[in-house]
mmCIF file of N, CA and C in Angstrom:
data_model
loop_
_atom_site.group_PDB
_atom_site.id
_atom_site.type_symbol
_atom_site.label_atom_id
_atom_site.label_comp_id
_atom_site.label_asym_id
_atom_site.label_seq_id
_atom_site.Cartn_x
_atom_site.Cartn_y
_atom_site.Cartn_z
ATOM 1 N N MET A 1 -298.350 -100.116 46.900
ATOM 2 C CA MET A 1 -299.582 -99.769 46.237
ATOM 3 C C MET A 1 -300.624 -99.412 47.295
ATOM 4 N N ASP A 2 -301.350 -98.305 47.104
ATOM 5 C CA ASP A 2 -302.345 -97.915 48.089
ATOM 6 C C ASP A 2 -303.689 -98.556 47.780
ATOM 7 N N GLN A 3 -304.699 -98.246 48.593
ATOM 8 C CA GLN A 3 -305.995 -98.886 48.445
ATOM 9 C C GLN A 3 -306.711 -98.510 47.153
ATOM 10 N N ASN A 4 -306.290 -97.460 46.468
ATOM 11 C CA ASN A 4 -306.897 -97.061 45.205
ATOM 12 C C ASN A 4 -306.208 -97.694 44.004
ATOM 13 N N GLY A 5 -305.203 -98.522 44.245
ATOM 14 C CA GLY A 5 -304.493 -99.161 43.157
ATOM 15 C C GLY A 5 -303.343 -98.351 42.625
ATOM 16 N N SER A 6 -303.054 -97.211 43.232
ATOM 17 C CA SER A 6 -301.947 -96.377 42.778
ATOM 18 C C SER A 6 -300.638 -96.973 43.244
ATOM 19 N N ASN A 7 -299.605 -96.832 42.415
ATOM 20 C CA ASN A 7 -298.306 -97.375 42.791
ATOM 21 C C ASN A 7 -297.444 -96.344 43.507
ATOM 22 N N GLY A 8 -298.015 -95.202 43.851
ATOM 23 C CA GLY A 8 -297.297 -94.194 44.608
ATOM 24 C C GLY A 8 -296.520 -93.216 43.754
ATOM 25 N N SER A 9 -296.274 -93.547 42.491
ATOM 26 C CA SER A 9 -295.495 -92.662 41.637
ATOM 27 C C SER A 9 -296.382 -91.823 40.724
ATOM 28 N N GLY A 10 -297.698 -91.956 40.860
ATOM 29 C CA GLY A 10 -298.614 -91.188 40.034
ATOM 30 C C GLY A 10 -298.905 -91.836 38.696
ATOM 31 N N GLU A 11 -298.253 -92.955 38.398
ATOM 32 C CA GLU A 11 -298.495 -93.660 37.146
ATOM 33 C C GLU A 11 -299.707 -94.573 37.285
ATOM 34 N N LYS A 12 -300.419 -94.756 36.176
ATOM 35 C CA LYS A 12 -301.573 -95.634 36.179
ATOM 36 C C LYS A 12 -301.122 -97.076 36.366
ATOM 37 N N THR A 13 -301.892 -97.829 37.122
ATOM 38 C CA THR A 13 -301.590 -99.233 37.334
ATOM 39 C C THR A 13 -302.503 -100.093 36.464
ATOM 40 N N PHE A 14 -302.163 -101.362 36.360
ATOM 41 C CA PHE A 14 -302.997 -102.313 35.636
ATOM 42 C C PHE A 14 -304.397 -102.342 36.241
ATOM 43 N N THR A 15 -304.461 -102.359 37.562
ATOM 44 C CA THR A 15 -305.753 -102.424 38.248
ATOM 45 C C THR A 15 -306.615 -101.212 37.928
ATOM 46 N N GLN A 16 -306.012 -100.040 37.896
ATOM 47 C CA GLN A 16 -306.765 -98.829 37.558
ATOM 48 C C GLN A 16 -307.278 -98.889 36.122
ATOM 49 N N ALA A 17 -306.439 -99.342 35.207
ATOM 50 C CA ALA A 17 -306.842 -99.429 33.803
ATOM 51 C C ALA A 17 -307.958 -100.456 33.622
ATOM 52 N N LEU A 18 -307.850 -101.594 34.305
ATOM 53 C CA LEU A 18 -308.883 -102.619 34.204
ATOM 54 C C LEU A 18 -310.204 -102.110 34.774
ATOM 55 N N THR A 19 -310.135 -101.378 35.864
ATOM 56 C CA THR A 19 -311.335 -100.783 36.443
ATOM 57 C C THR A 19 -311.968 -99.787 35.474
ATOM 58 N N GLY A 20 -311.140 -98.963 34.839
ATOM 59 C CA GLY A 20 -311.638 -98.018 33.842
ATOM 60 C C GLY A 20 -312.296 -98.717 32.668
ATOM 61 N N LEU A 21 -311.712 -99.815 32.228
ATOM 62 C CA LEU A 21 -312.276 -100.598 31.123
ATOM 63 C C LEU A 21 -313.629 -101.175 31.523
ATOM 64 N N ARG A 22 -313.704 -101.719 32.717
ATOM 65 C CA ARG A 22 -314.979 -102.280 33.197
ATOM 66 C C ARG A 22 -316.050 -101.208 33.325
ATOM 67 N N GLN A 23 -315.659 -100.033 33.810
ATOM 68 C CA GLN A 23 -316.623 -98.934 33.951
ATOM 69 C C GLN A 23 -317.134 -98.482 32.588
ATOM 70 N N ALA A 24 -316.229 -98.367 31.623
ATOM 71 C CA ALA A 24 -316.635 -97.955 30.275
ATOM 72 C C ALA A 24 -317.594 -98.969 29.679
ATOM 73 N N ALA A 25 -317.303 -100.256 29.869
ATOM 74 C CA ALA A 25 -318.168 -101.312 29.337
ATOM 75 C C ALA A 25 -319.549 -101.268 29.983
ATOM 76 N N ALA A 26 -319.582 -101.020 31.290
ATOM 77 C CA ALA A 26 -320.868 -100.950 31.986
ATOM 78 C C ALA A 26 -321.676 -99.739 31.527
ATOM 79 N N GLU A 27 -321.010 -98.605 31.383
ATOM 80 C CA GLU A 27 -321.707 -97.387 30.988
ATOM 81 C C GLU A 27 -322.206 -97.445 29.548
ATOM 82 N N ILE A 28 -321.427 -98.046 28.678
ATOM 83 C CA ILE A 28 -321.806 -98.081 27.261
ATOM 84 C C ILE A 28 -323.040 -98.954 27.033
ATOM 85 N N SER A 29 -323.308 -99.858 27.961
ATOM 86 C CA SER A 29 -324.458 -100.750 27.807
ATOM 87 C C SER A 29 -325.756 -100.161 28.367
ATOM 88 N N ARG A 30 -325.661 -98.973 28.960
ATOM 89 C CA ARG A 30 -326.881 -98.319 29.463
ATOM 90 C C ARG A 30 -327.776 -97.925 28.293
ATOM 91 N N PRO A 31 -329.080 -98.133 28.410
ATOM 92 C CA PRO A 31 -329.988 -97.762 27.318
ATOM 93 C C PRO A 31 -330.029 -96.257 27.044
ATOM 94 N N SER A 32 -329.732 -95.446 28.050
ATOM 95 C CA SER A 32 -329.852 -93.992 27.894
ATOM 96 C C SER A 32 -328.613 -93.336 27.293
ATOM 97 N N VAL A 33 -327.550 -94.109 27.022
ATOM 98 C CA VAL A 33 -326.314 -93.515 26.513
ATOM 99 C C VAL A 33 -326.517 -93.054 25.065
ATOM 100 N N THR A 34 -326.051 -91.854 24.765
ATOM 101 C CA THR A 34 -326.174 -91.328 23.404
ATOM 102 C C THR A 34 -325.067 -91.912 22.527
ATOM 103 N N LEU A 35 -325.203 -91.750 21.242
ATOM 104 C CA LEU A 35 -324.187 -92.236 20.315
ATOM 105 C C LEU A 35 -322.849 -91.563 20.593
ATOM 106 N N GLU A 36 -322.868 -90.269 20.836
ATOM 107 C CA GLU A 36 -321.634 -89.541 21.113
ATOM 108 C C GLU A 36 -320.967 -90.049 22.389
ATOM 109 N N GLU A 37 -321.781 -90.270 23.415
ATOM 110 C CA GLU A 37 -321.250 -90.808 24.671
ATOM 111 C C GLU A 37 -320.685 -92.216 24.455
ATOM 112 N N ALA A 38 -321.408 -93.014 23.695
ATOM 113 C CA ALA A 38 -320.958 -94.373 23.427
ATOM 114 C C ALA A 38 -319.626 -94.384 22.689
ATOM 115 N N MET A 39 -319.470 -93.477 21.733
ATOM 116 C CA MET A 39 -318.213 -93.406 20.990
ATOM 117 C C MET A 39 -317.057 -92.996 21.898
ATOM 118 N N GLU A 40 -317.300 -92.044 22.793
ATOM 119 C CA GLU A 40 -316.269 -91.605 23.733
ATOM 120 C C GLU A 40 -315.936 -92.721 24.727
ATOM 121 N N LEU A 41 -316.941 -93.423 25.207
ATOM 122 C CA LEU A 41 -316.711 -94.550 26.115
ATOM 123 C C LEU A 41 -315.936 -95.659 25.413
ATOM 124 N N TYR A 42 -316.263 -95.906 24.161
ATOM 125 C CA TYR A 42 -315.554 -96.911 23.380
ATOM 126 C C TYR A 42 -314.080 -96.521 23.249
ATOM 127 N N ARG A 43 -313.831 -95.261 22.923
ATOM 128 C CA ARG A 43 -312.458 -94.780 22.781
ATOM 129 C C ARG A 43 -311.688 -94.952 24.096
ATOM 130 N N LYS A 44 -312.312 -94.545 25.197
ATOM 131 C CA LYS A 44 -311.659 -94.682 26.501
ATOM 132 C C LYS A 44 -311.420 -96.145 26.840
ATOM 133 N N GLY A 45 -312.406 -96.979 26.570
ATOM 134 C CA GLY A 45 -312.272 -98.408 26.856
ATOM 135 C C GLY A 45 -311.156 -99.045 26.050
ATOM 136 N N MET A 46 -311.044 -98.677 24.789
ATOM 137 C CA MET A 46 -309.987 -99.227 23.945
ATOM 138 C C MET A 46 -308.612 -98.769 24.416
ATOM 139 N N LYS A 47 -308.528 -97.546 24.873
ATOM 140 C CA LYS A 47 -307.265 -97.025 25.405
ATOM 141 C C LYS A 47 -306.855 -97.823 26.652
ATOM 142 N N GLU A 48 -307.825 -98.072 27.529
ATOM 143 C CA GLU A 48 -307.546 -98.851 28.738
ATOM 144 C C GLU A 48 -307.184 -100.295 28.375
ATOM 145 N N ALA A 49 -307.878 -100.871 27.400
ATOM 146 C CA ALA A 49 -307.594 -102.247 26.977
ATOM 147 C C ALA A 49 -306.181 -102.355 26.405
ATOM 148 N N GLU A 50 -305.769 -101.365 25.637
ATOM 149 C CA GLU A 50 -304.421 -101.355 25.072
ATOM 150 C C GLU A 50 -303.366 -101.261 26.180
ATOM 151 N N PHE A 51 -303.634 -100.424 27.176
ATOM 152 C CA PHE A 51 -302.722 -100.291 28.315
ATOM 153 C C PHE A 51 -302.605 -101.632 29.044
ATOM 154 N N CYS A 52 -303.739 -102.275 29.308
ATOM 155 C CA CYS A 52 -303.731 -103.572 29.999
ATOM 156 C C CYS A 52 -302.966 -104.613 29.191
ATOM 157 N N SER A 53 -303.183 -104.635 27.902
ATOM 158 C CA SER A 53 -302.491 -105.587 27.039
ATOM 159 C C SER A 53 -300.984 -105.384 27.078
ATOM 160 N N THR A 54 -300.567 -104.126 27.033
ATOM 161 C CA THR A 54 -299.139 -103.812 27.100
ATOM 162 C C THR A 54 -298.550 -104.256 28.434
ATOM 163 N N MET A 55 -299.266 -103.989 29.510
ATOM 164 C CA MET A 55 -298.792 -104.391 30.842
ATOM 165 C C MET A 55 -298.684 -105.912 30.940
ATOM 166 N N LEU A 56 -299.659 -106.625 30.398
ATOM 167 C CA LEU A 56 -299.616 -108.088 30.433
ATOM 168 C C LEU A 56 -298.462 -108.629 29.596
ATOM 169 N N ASP A 57 -298.206 -108.012 28.453
ATOM 170 C CA ASP A 57 -297.071 -108.421 27.618
ATOM 171 C C ASP A 57 -295.754 -108.236 28.360
ATOM 172 N N LYS A 58 -295.617 -107.102 29.053
ATOM 173 C CA LYS A 58 -294.397 -106.836 29.819
ATOM 174 C C LYS A 58 -294.240 -107.851 30.950
ATOM 175 N N ALA A 59 -295.334 -108.160 31.628
ATOM 176 C CA ALA A 59 -295.281 -109.126 32.721
ATOM 177 C C ALA A 59 -294.886 -110.505 32.194
ATOM 178 N N GLU A 60 -295.437 -110.881 31.046
ATOM 179 C CA GLU A 60 -295.098 -112.171 30.443
ATOM 180 C C GLU A 60 -293.608 -112.233 30.099
ATOM 181 N N GLN A 61 -293.071 -111.155 29.559
ATOM 182 C CA GLN A 61 -291.646 -111.114 29.231
ATOM 183 C C GLN A 61 -290.793 -111.242 30.486
ATOM 184 N N GLN A 62 -291.195 -110.574 31.555
ATOM 185 C CA GLN A 62 -290.445 -110.658 32.808
ATOM 186 C C GLN A 62 -290.481 -112.079 33.372
ATOM 187 N N ILE A 63 -291.623 -112.733 33.258
ATOM 188 C CA ILE A 63 -291.741 -114.109 33.742
ATOM 189 C C ILE A 63 -290.853 -115.030 32.920
ATOM 190 N N GLU A 64 -290.819 -114.821 31.613
ATOM 191 C CA GLU A 64 -289.965 -115.645 30.759
ATOM 192 C C GLU A 64 -288.490 -115.465 31.120
ATOM 193 N N VAL A 65 -288.081 -114.225 31.384
ATOM 194 C CA VAL A 65 -286.696 -113.964 31.786
ATOM 195 C C VAL A 65 -286.411 -114.643 33.127
ATOM 196 N N PHE A 66 -287.334 -114.539 34.062
ATOM 197 C CA PHE A 66 -287.167 -115.165 35.366
ATOM 198 C C PHE A 66 -287.067 -116.685 35.221
ATOM 199 N N ASP A 67 -287.973 -117.281 34.435
ATOM 200 C CA ASP A 67 -287.950 -118.732 34.226
ATOM 201 C C ASP A 67 -286.640 -119.171 33.595
ATOM 202 N N GLU A 68 -286.160 -118.411 32.622
ATOM 203 C CA GLU A 68 -284.885 -118.722 31.961
ATOM 204 C C GLU A 68 -283.755 -118.695 32.985
ATOM 205 N N GLY A 69 -283.755 -117.692 33.852
ATOM 206 C CA GLY A 69 -282.745 -117.578 34.885
ATOM 207 C C GLY A 69 -282.808 -118.737 35.864
ATOM 208 N N MET A 70 -284.005 -119.144 36.200
ATOM 209 C CA MET A 70 -284.181 -120.274 37.128
ATOM 210 C C MET A 70 -283.666 -121.565 36.488
ATOM 211 N N ARG A 71 -283.958 -121.756 35.211
ATOM 212 C CA ARG A 71 -283.480 -122.955 34.504
ATOM 213 C C ARG A 71 -281.955 -122.957 34.425
ATOM 214 N N ASN A 72 -281.375 -121.782 34.181
ATOM 215 C CA ASN A 72 -279.911 -121.683 34.105
ATOM 216 C C ASN A 72 -279.274 -121.952 35.459
ATOM 217 N N ASP A 73 -279.896 -121.482 36.540
ATOM 218 C CA ASP A 73 -279.389 -121.707 37.885
ATOM 219 C C ASP A 73 -279.438 -123.189 38.244
ATOM 220 N N GLU A 74 -280.462 -123.896 37.750
ATOM 221 C CA GLU A 74 -280.582 -125.329 38.026
ATOM 222 C C GLU A 74 -279.490 -126.141 37.334
ATOM 223 N N ASN A 75 -278.977 -125.620 36.230
ATOM 224 C CA ASN A 75 -277.970 -126.331 35.448
ATOM 225 C C ASN A 75 -276.551 -126.071 35.934
ATOM 226 N N ILE A 76 -276.403 -125.252 36.948
ATOM 227 C CA ILE A 76 -275.056 -124.932 37.448
ATOM 228 C C ILE A 76 -274.578 -126.007 38.387
#
């Protein structure tokens, strides 16, 4: 992973999505934001939040598989 959070394959990373979500949240709270801008920021933020949620779900599943494997190895 490089200093920008890229994984080298051009795919978005969790860190990039979380940063995008934080930026959208910060921008939407500005007093000067128009309704149209706020709606677009909301849409972008929700897209990033969904991506982060999916990534966290996948990570949780991988941890569960790893833990199961570790428990099975202990029983050998």
